[in-house]
Short mmCIF file of N, CA and C in Angstrom, two decimals:
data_model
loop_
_atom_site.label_atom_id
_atom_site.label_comp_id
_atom_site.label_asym_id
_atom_site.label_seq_id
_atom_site.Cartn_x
_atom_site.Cartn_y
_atom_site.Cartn_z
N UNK V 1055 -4.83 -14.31 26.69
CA UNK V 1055 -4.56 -14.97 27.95
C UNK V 1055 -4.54 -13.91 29.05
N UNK V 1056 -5.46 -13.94 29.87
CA UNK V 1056 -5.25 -12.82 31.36
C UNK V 1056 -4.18 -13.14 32.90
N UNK V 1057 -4.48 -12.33 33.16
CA UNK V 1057 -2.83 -12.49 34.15
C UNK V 1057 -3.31 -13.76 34.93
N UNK V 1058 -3.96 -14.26 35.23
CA UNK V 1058 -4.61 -15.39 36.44
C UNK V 1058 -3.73 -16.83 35.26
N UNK V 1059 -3.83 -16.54 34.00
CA UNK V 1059 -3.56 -17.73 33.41
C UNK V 1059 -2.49 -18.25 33.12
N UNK V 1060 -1.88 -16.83 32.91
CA UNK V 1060 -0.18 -16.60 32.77
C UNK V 1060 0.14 -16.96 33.78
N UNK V 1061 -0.20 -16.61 35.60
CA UNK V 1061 0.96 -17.03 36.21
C UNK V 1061 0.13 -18.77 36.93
N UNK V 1062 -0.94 -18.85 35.53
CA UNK V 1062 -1.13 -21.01 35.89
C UNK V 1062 -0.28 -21.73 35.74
N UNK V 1063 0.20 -20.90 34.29
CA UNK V 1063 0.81 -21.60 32.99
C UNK V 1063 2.52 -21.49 33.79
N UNK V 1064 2.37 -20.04 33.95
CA UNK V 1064 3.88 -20.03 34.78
C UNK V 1064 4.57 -21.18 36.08
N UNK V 1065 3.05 -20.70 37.23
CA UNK V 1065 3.68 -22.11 37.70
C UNK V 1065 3.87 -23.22 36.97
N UNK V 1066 2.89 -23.75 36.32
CA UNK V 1066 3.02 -25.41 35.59
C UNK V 1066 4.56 -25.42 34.59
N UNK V 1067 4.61 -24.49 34.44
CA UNK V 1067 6.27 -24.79 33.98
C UNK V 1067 7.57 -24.61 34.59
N UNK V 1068 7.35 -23.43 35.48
CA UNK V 1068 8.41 -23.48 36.61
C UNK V 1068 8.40 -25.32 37.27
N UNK V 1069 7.31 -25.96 37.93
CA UNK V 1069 7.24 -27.37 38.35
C UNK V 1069 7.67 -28.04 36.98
N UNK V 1070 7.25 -28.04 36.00
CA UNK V 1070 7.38 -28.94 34.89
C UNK V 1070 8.86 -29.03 34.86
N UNK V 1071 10.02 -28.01 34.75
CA UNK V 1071 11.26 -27.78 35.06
C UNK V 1071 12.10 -28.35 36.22
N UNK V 1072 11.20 -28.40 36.97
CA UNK V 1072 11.86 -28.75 38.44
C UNK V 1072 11.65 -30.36 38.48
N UNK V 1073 10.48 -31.12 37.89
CA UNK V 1073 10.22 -31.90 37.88
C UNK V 1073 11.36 -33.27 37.00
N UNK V 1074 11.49 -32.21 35.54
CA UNK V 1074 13.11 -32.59 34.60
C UNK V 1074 14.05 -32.90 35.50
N UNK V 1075 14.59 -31.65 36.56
CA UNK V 1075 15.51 -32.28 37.22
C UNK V 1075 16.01 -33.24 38.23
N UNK V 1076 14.42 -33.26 38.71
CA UNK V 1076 14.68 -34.15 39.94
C UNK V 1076 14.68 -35.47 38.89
N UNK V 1077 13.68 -35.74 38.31
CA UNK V 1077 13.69 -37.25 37.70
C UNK V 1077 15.46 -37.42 36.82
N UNK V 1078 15.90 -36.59 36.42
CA UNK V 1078 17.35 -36.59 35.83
C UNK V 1078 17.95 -37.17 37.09
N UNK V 1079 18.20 -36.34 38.26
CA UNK V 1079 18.92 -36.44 39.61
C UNK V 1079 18.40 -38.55 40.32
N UNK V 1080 17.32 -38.37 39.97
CA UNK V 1080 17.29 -39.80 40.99
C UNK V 1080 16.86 -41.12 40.14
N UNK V 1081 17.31 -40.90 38.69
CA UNK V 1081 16.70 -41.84 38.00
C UNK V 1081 17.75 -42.82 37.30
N UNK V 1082 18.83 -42.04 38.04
CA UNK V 1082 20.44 -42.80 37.52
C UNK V 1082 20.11 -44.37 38.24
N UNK V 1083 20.46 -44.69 39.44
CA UNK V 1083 20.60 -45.90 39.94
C UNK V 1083 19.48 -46.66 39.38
N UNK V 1084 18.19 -46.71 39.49
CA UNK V 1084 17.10 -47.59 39.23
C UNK V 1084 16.87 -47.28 37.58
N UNK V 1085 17.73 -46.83 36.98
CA UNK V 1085 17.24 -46.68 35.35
C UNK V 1085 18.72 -47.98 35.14
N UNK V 1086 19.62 -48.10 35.57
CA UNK V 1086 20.71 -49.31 35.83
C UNK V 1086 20.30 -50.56 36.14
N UNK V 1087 19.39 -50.47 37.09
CA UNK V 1087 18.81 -51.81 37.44
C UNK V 1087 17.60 -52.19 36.19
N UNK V 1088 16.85 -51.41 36.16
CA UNK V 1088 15.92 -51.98 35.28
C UNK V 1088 16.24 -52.21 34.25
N UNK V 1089 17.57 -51.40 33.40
CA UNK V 1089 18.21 -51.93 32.22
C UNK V 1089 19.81 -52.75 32.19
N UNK V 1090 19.70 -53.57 33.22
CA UNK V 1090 20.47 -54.31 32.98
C UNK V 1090 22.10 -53.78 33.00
N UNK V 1091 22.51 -52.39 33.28
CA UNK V 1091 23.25 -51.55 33.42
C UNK V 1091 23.80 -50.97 31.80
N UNK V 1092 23.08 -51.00 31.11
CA UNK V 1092 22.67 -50.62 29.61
C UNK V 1092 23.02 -48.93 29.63
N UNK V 1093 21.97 -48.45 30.40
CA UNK V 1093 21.62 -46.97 30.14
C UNK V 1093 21.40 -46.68 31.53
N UNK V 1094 21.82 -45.28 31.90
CA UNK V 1094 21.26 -44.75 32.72
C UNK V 1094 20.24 -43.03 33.25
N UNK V 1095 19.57 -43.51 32.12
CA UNK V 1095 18.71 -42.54 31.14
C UNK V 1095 17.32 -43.13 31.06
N UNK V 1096 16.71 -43.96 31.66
CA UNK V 1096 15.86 -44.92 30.97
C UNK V 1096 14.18 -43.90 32.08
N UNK V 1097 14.30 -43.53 32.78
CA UNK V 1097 13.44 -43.36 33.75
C UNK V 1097 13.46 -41.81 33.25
N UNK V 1098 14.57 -41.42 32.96
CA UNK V 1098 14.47 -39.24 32.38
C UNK V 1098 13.70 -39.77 31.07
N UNK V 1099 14.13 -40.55 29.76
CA UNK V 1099 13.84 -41.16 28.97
C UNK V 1099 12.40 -40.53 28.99
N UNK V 1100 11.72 -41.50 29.30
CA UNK V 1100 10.33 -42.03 29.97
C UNK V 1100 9.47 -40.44 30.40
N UNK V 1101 10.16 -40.37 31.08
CA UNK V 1101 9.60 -38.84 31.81
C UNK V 1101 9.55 -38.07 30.76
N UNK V 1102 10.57 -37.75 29.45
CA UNK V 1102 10.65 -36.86 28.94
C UNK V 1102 9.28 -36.96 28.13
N UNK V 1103 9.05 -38.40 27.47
CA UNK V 1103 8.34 -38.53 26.17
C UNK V 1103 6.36 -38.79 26.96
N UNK V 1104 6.79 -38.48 28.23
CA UNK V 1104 5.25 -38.18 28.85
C UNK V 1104 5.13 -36.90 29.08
N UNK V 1105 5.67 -36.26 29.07
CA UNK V 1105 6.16 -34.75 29.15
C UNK V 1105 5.94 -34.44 27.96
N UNK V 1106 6.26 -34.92 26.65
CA UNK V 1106 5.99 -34.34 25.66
C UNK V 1106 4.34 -34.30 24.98
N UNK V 1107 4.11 -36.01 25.71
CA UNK V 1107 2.85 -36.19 25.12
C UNK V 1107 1.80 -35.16 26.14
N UNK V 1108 2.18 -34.56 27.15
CA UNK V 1108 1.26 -34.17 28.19
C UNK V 1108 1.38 -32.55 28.00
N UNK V 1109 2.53 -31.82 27.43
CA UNK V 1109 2.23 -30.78 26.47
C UNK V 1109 1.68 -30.35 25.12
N UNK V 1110 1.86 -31.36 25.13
CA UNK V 1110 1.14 -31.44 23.54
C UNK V 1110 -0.52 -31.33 23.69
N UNK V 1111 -1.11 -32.12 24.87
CA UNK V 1111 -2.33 -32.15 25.43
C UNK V 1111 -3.01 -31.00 25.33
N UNK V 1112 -1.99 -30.10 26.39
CA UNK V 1112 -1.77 -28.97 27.12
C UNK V 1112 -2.17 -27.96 25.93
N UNK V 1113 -1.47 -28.06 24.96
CA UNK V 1113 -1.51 -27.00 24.01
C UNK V 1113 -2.71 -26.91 23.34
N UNK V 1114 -3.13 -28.50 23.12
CA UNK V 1114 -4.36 -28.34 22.13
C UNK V 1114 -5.73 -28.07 22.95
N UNK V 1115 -5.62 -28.24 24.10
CA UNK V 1115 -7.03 -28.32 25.15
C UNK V 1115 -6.79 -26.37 25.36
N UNK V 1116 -5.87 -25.87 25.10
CA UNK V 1116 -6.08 -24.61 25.34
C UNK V 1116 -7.07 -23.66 24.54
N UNK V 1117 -7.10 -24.49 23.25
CA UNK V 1117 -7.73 -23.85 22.28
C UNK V 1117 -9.49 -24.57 22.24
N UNK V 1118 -9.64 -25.22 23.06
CA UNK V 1118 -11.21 -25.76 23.02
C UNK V 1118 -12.03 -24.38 24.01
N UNK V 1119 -12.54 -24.44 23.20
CA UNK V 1119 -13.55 -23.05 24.46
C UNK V 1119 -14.30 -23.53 25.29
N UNK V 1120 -14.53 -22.98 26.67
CA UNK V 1120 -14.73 -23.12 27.53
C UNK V 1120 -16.31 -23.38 27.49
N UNK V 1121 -16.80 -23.01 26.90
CA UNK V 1121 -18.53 -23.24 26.38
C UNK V 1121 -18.64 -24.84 25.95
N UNK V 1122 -17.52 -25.32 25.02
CA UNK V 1122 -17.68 -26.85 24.63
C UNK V 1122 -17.56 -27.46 26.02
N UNK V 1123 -16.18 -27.60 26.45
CA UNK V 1123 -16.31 -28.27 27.68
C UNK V 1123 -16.96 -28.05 28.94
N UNK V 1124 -18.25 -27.56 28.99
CA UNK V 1124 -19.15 -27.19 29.42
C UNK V 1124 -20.14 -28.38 29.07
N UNK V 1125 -20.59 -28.61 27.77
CA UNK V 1125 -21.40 -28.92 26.75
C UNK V 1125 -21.09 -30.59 27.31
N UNK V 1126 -19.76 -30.82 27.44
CA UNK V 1126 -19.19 -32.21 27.78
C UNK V 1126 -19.12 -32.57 28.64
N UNK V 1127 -19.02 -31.86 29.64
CA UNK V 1127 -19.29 -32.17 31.52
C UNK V 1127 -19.84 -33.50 31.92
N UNK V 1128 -20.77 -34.00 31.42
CA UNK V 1128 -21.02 -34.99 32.00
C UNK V 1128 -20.72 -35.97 30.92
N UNK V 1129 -20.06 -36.01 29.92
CA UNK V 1129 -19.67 -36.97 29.38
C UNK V 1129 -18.01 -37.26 29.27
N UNK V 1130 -17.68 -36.27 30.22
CA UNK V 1130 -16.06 -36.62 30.34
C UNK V 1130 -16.52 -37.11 31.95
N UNK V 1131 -17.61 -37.08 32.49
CA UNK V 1131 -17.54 -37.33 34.24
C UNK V 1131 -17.73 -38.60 33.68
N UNK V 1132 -18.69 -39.38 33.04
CA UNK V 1132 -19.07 -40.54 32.41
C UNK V 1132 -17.78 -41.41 31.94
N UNK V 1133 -17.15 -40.98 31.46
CA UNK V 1133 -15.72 -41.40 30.70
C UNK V 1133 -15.08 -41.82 32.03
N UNK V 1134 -14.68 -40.99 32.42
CA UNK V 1134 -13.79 -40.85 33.99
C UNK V 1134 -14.29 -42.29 34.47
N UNK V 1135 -15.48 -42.23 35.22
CA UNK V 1135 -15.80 -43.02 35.75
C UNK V 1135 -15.97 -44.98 35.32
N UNK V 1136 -16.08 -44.37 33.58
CA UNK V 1136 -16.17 -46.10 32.98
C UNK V 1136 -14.24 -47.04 33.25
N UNK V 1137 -13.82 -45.80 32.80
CA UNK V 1137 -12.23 -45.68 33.44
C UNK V 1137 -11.88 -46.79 34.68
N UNK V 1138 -12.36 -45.96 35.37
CA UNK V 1138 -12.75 -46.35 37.10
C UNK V 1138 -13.33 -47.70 37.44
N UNK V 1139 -14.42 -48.08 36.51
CA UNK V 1139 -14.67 -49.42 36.40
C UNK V 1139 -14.21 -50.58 35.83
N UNK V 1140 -13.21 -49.95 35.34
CA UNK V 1140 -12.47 -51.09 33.78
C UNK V 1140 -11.04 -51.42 34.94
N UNK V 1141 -10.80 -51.10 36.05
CA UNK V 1141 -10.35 -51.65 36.94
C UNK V 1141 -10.27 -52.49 37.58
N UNK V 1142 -11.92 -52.89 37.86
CA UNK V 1142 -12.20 -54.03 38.33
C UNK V 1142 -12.14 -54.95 37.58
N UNK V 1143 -11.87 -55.11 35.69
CA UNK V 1143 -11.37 -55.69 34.69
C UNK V 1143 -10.43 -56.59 34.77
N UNK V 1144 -10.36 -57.33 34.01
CA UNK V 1144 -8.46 -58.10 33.45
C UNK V 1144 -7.45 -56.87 33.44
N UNK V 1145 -7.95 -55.91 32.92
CA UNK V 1145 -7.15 -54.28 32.69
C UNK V 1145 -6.44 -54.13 33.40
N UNK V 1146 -7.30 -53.67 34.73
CA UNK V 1146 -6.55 -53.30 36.41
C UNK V 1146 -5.53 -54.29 36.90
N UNK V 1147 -4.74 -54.08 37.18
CA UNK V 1147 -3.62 -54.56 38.32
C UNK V 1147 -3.14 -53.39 39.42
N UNK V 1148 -2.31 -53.89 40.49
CA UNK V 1148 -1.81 -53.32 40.70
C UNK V 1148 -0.67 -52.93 40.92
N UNK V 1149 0.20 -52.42 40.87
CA UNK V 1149 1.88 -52.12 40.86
C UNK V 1149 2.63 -53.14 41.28
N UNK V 1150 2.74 -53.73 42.12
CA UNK V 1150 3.03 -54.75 42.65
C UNK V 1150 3.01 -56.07 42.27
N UNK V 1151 1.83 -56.40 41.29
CA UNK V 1151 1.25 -58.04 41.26
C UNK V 1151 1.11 -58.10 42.60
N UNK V 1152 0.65 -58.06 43.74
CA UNK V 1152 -0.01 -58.48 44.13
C UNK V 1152 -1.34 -58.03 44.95
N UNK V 1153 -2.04 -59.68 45.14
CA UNK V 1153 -3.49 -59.65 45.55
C UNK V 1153 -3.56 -58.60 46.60
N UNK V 1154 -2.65 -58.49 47.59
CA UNK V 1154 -3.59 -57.22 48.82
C UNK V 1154 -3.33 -56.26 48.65
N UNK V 1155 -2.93 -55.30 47.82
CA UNK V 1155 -2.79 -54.18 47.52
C UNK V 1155 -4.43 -53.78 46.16
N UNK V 1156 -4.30 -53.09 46.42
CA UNK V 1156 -5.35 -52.35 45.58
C UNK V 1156 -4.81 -52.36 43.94
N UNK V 1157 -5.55 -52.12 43.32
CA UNK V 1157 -5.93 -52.04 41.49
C UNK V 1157 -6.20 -50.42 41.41
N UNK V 1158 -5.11 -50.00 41.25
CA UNK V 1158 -4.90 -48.47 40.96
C UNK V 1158 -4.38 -48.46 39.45
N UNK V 1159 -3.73 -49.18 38.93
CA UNK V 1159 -3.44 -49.07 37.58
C UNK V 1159 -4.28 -49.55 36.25
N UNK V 1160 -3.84 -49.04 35.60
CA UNK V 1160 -5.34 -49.69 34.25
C UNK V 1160 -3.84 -50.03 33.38
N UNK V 1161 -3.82 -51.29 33.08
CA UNK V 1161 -2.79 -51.30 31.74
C UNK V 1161 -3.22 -51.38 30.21
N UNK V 1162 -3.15 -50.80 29.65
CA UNK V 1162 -3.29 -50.94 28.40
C UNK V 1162 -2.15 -51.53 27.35
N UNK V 1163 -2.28 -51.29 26.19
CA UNK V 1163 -1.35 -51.77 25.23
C UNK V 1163 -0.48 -50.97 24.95
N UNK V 1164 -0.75 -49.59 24.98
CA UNK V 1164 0.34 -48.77 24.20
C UNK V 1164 0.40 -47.77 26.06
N UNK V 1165 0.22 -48.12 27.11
CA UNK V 1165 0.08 -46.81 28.08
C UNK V 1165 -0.49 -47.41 29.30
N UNK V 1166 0.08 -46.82 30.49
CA UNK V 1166 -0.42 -47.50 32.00
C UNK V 1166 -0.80 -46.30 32.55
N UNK V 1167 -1.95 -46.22 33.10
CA UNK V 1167 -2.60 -45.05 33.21
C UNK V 1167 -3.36 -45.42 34.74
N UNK V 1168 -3.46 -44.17 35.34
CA UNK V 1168 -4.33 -44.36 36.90
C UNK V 1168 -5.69 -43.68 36.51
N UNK V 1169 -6.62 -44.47 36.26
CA UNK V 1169 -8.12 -43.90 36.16
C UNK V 1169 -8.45 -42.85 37.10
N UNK V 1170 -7.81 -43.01 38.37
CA UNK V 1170 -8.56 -41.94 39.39
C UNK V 1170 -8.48 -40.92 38.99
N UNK V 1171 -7.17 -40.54 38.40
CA UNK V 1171 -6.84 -38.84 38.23
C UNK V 1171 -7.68 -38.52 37.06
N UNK V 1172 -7.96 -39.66 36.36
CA UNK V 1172 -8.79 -38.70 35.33
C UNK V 1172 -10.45 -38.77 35.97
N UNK V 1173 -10.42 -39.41 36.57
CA UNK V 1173 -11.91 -38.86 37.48
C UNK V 1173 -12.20 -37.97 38.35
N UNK V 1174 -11.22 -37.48 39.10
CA UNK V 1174 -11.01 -36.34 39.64
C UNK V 1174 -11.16 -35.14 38.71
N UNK V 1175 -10.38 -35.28 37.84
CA UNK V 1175 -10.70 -33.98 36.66
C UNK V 1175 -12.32 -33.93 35.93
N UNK V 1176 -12.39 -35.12 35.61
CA UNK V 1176 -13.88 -35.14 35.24
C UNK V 1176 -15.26 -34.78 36.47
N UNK V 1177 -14.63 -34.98 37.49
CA UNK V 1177 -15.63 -35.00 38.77
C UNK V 1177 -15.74 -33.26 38.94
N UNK V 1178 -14.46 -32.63 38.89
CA UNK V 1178 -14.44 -31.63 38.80
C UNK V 1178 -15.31 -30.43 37.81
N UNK V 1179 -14.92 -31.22 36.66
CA UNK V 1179 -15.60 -30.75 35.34
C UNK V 1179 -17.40 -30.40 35.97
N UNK V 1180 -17.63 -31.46 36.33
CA UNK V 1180 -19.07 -32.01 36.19
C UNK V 1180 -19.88 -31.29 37.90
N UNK V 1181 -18.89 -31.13 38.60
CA UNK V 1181 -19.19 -30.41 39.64
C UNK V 1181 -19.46 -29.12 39.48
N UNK V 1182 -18.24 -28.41 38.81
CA UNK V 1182 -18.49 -26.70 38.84
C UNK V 1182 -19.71 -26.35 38.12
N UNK V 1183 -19.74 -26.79 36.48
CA UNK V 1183 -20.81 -26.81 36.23
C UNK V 1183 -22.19 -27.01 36.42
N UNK V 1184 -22.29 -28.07 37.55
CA UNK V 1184 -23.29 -28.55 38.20
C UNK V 1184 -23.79 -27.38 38.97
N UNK V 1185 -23.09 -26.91 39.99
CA UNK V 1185 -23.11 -25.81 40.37
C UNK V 1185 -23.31 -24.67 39.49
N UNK V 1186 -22.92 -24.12 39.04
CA UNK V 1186 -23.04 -23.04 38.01
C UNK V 1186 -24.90 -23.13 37.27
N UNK V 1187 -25.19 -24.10 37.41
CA UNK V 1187 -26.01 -24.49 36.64
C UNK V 1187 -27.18 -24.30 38.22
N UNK V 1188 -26.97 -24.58 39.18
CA UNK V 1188 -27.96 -24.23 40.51
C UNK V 1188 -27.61 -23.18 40.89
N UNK V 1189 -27.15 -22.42 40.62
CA UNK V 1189 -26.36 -21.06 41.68
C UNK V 1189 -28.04 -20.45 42.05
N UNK V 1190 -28.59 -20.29 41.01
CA UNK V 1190 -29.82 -19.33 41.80
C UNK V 1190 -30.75 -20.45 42.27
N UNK V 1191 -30.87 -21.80 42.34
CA UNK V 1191 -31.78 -22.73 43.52
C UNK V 1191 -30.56 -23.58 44.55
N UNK V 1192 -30.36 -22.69 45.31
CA UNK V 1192 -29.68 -23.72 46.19
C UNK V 1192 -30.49 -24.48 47.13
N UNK V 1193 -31.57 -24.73 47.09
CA UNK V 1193 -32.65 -25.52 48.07
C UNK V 1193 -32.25 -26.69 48.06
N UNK V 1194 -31.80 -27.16 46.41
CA UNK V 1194 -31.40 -28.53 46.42
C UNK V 1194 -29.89 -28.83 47.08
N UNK V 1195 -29.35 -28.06 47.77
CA UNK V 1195 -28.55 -28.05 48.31
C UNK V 1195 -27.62 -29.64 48.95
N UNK V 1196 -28.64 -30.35 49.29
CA UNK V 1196 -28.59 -31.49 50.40
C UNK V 1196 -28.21 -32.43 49.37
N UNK V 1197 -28.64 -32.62 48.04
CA UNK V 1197 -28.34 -33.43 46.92
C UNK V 1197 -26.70 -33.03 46.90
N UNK V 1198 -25.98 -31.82 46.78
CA UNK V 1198 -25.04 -31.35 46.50
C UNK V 1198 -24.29 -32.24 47.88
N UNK V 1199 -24.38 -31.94 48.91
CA UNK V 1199 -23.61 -32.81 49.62
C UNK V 1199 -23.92 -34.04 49.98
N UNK V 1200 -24.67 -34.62 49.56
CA UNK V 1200 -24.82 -36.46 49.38
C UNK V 1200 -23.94 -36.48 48.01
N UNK V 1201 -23.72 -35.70 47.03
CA UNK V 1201 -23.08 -36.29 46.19
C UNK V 1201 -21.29 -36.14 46.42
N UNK V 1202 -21.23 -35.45 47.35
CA UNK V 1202 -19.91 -35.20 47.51
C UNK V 1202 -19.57 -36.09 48.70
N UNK V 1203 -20.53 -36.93 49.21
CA UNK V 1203 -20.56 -37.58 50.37
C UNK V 1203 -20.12 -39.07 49.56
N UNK V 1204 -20.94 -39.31 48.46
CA UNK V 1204 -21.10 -40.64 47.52
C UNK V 1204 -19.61 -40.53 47.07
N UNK V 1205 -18.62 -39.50 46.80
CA UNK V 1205 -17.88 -39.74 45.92
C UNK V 1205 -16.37 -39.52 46.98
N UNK V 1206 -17.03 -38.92 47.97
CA UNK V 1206 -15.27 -39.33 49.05
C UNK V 1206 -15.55 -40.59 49.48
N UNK V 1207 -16.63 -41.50 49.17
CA UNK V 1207 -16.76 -43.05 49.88
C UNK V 1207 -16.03 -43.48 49.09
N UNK V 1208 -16.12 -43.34 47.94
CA UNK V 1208 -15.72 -43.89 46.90
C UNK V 1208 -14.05 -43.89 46.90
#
């Protein structure tokens, strides 16, 4: 691991820490309401065991080499984006129930998930590489910003 990664990893856990406490600190009153005044743990709860599943992520994506997910670029941008469409689904709702608000959420069975963020990461994926992959023809240049034009419309 080189120093650029150590202090990634460093921030993401210094926040990951800070993040424990605030959700501990403001999750008393509305973890009462939503359980009926049962527990008031229900929202740290929650946080913790996404926290666990999202290190666990963390740990194993460290060990994929950077050459594979290369190899996958456009099939995690592909993913991302089917994501993105399964919104406009029975799937999508949005936070609220209701109609004038937007379909930002995807619900599933076991997990409620926001497609965007994983299209952002995939958009990302599929960008650098994209790039990386023109560095010595930038002529096509103009494609590069129509596509970045197509995807802030979006």
């Amino acid at each position: 691991m080189n120093l650029y990664s150590k202090r990634i990893a460093t921030i993401a856990i210094l926040l990951i820490i800070f993040g424990i406490f605030a959700m501990y600190s403001v999750s008393i009153y509305e973890s009462f309401s939503v359980t009926k005044w049962i527990t008031n743990y229900f929202y740290f709860k929650e946080h913790l065991n996404k926290l666990l599943i999202g290190s666990i992520l963390w740990i194993i994506t460290r060990f994929i080499p950077w050459r594979t997910i290369k190899k996958l670029d456009i099939f995690i941008f592909l993913w991302s984006f089917i994501l993105v469409l399964l919104l406009f689904s029975s799937l999508g709702e949005n936070a609220i129930n209701d109609s004038k608000n937007a379909r930002l959420w995807l619900f599933l069975p076991w997990q409620t998930i926001q497609p965007w963020e994983f299209f952002k990461l995939g958009y990302v994926f599929f960008l650098s590489n994209w790039l990386m992959r023109k560095k010595e023809n930038f002529s096509e240049i103009w494609l590069f910003f129509w596509t970045i034009l197509v995807v802030c419309l979006l």
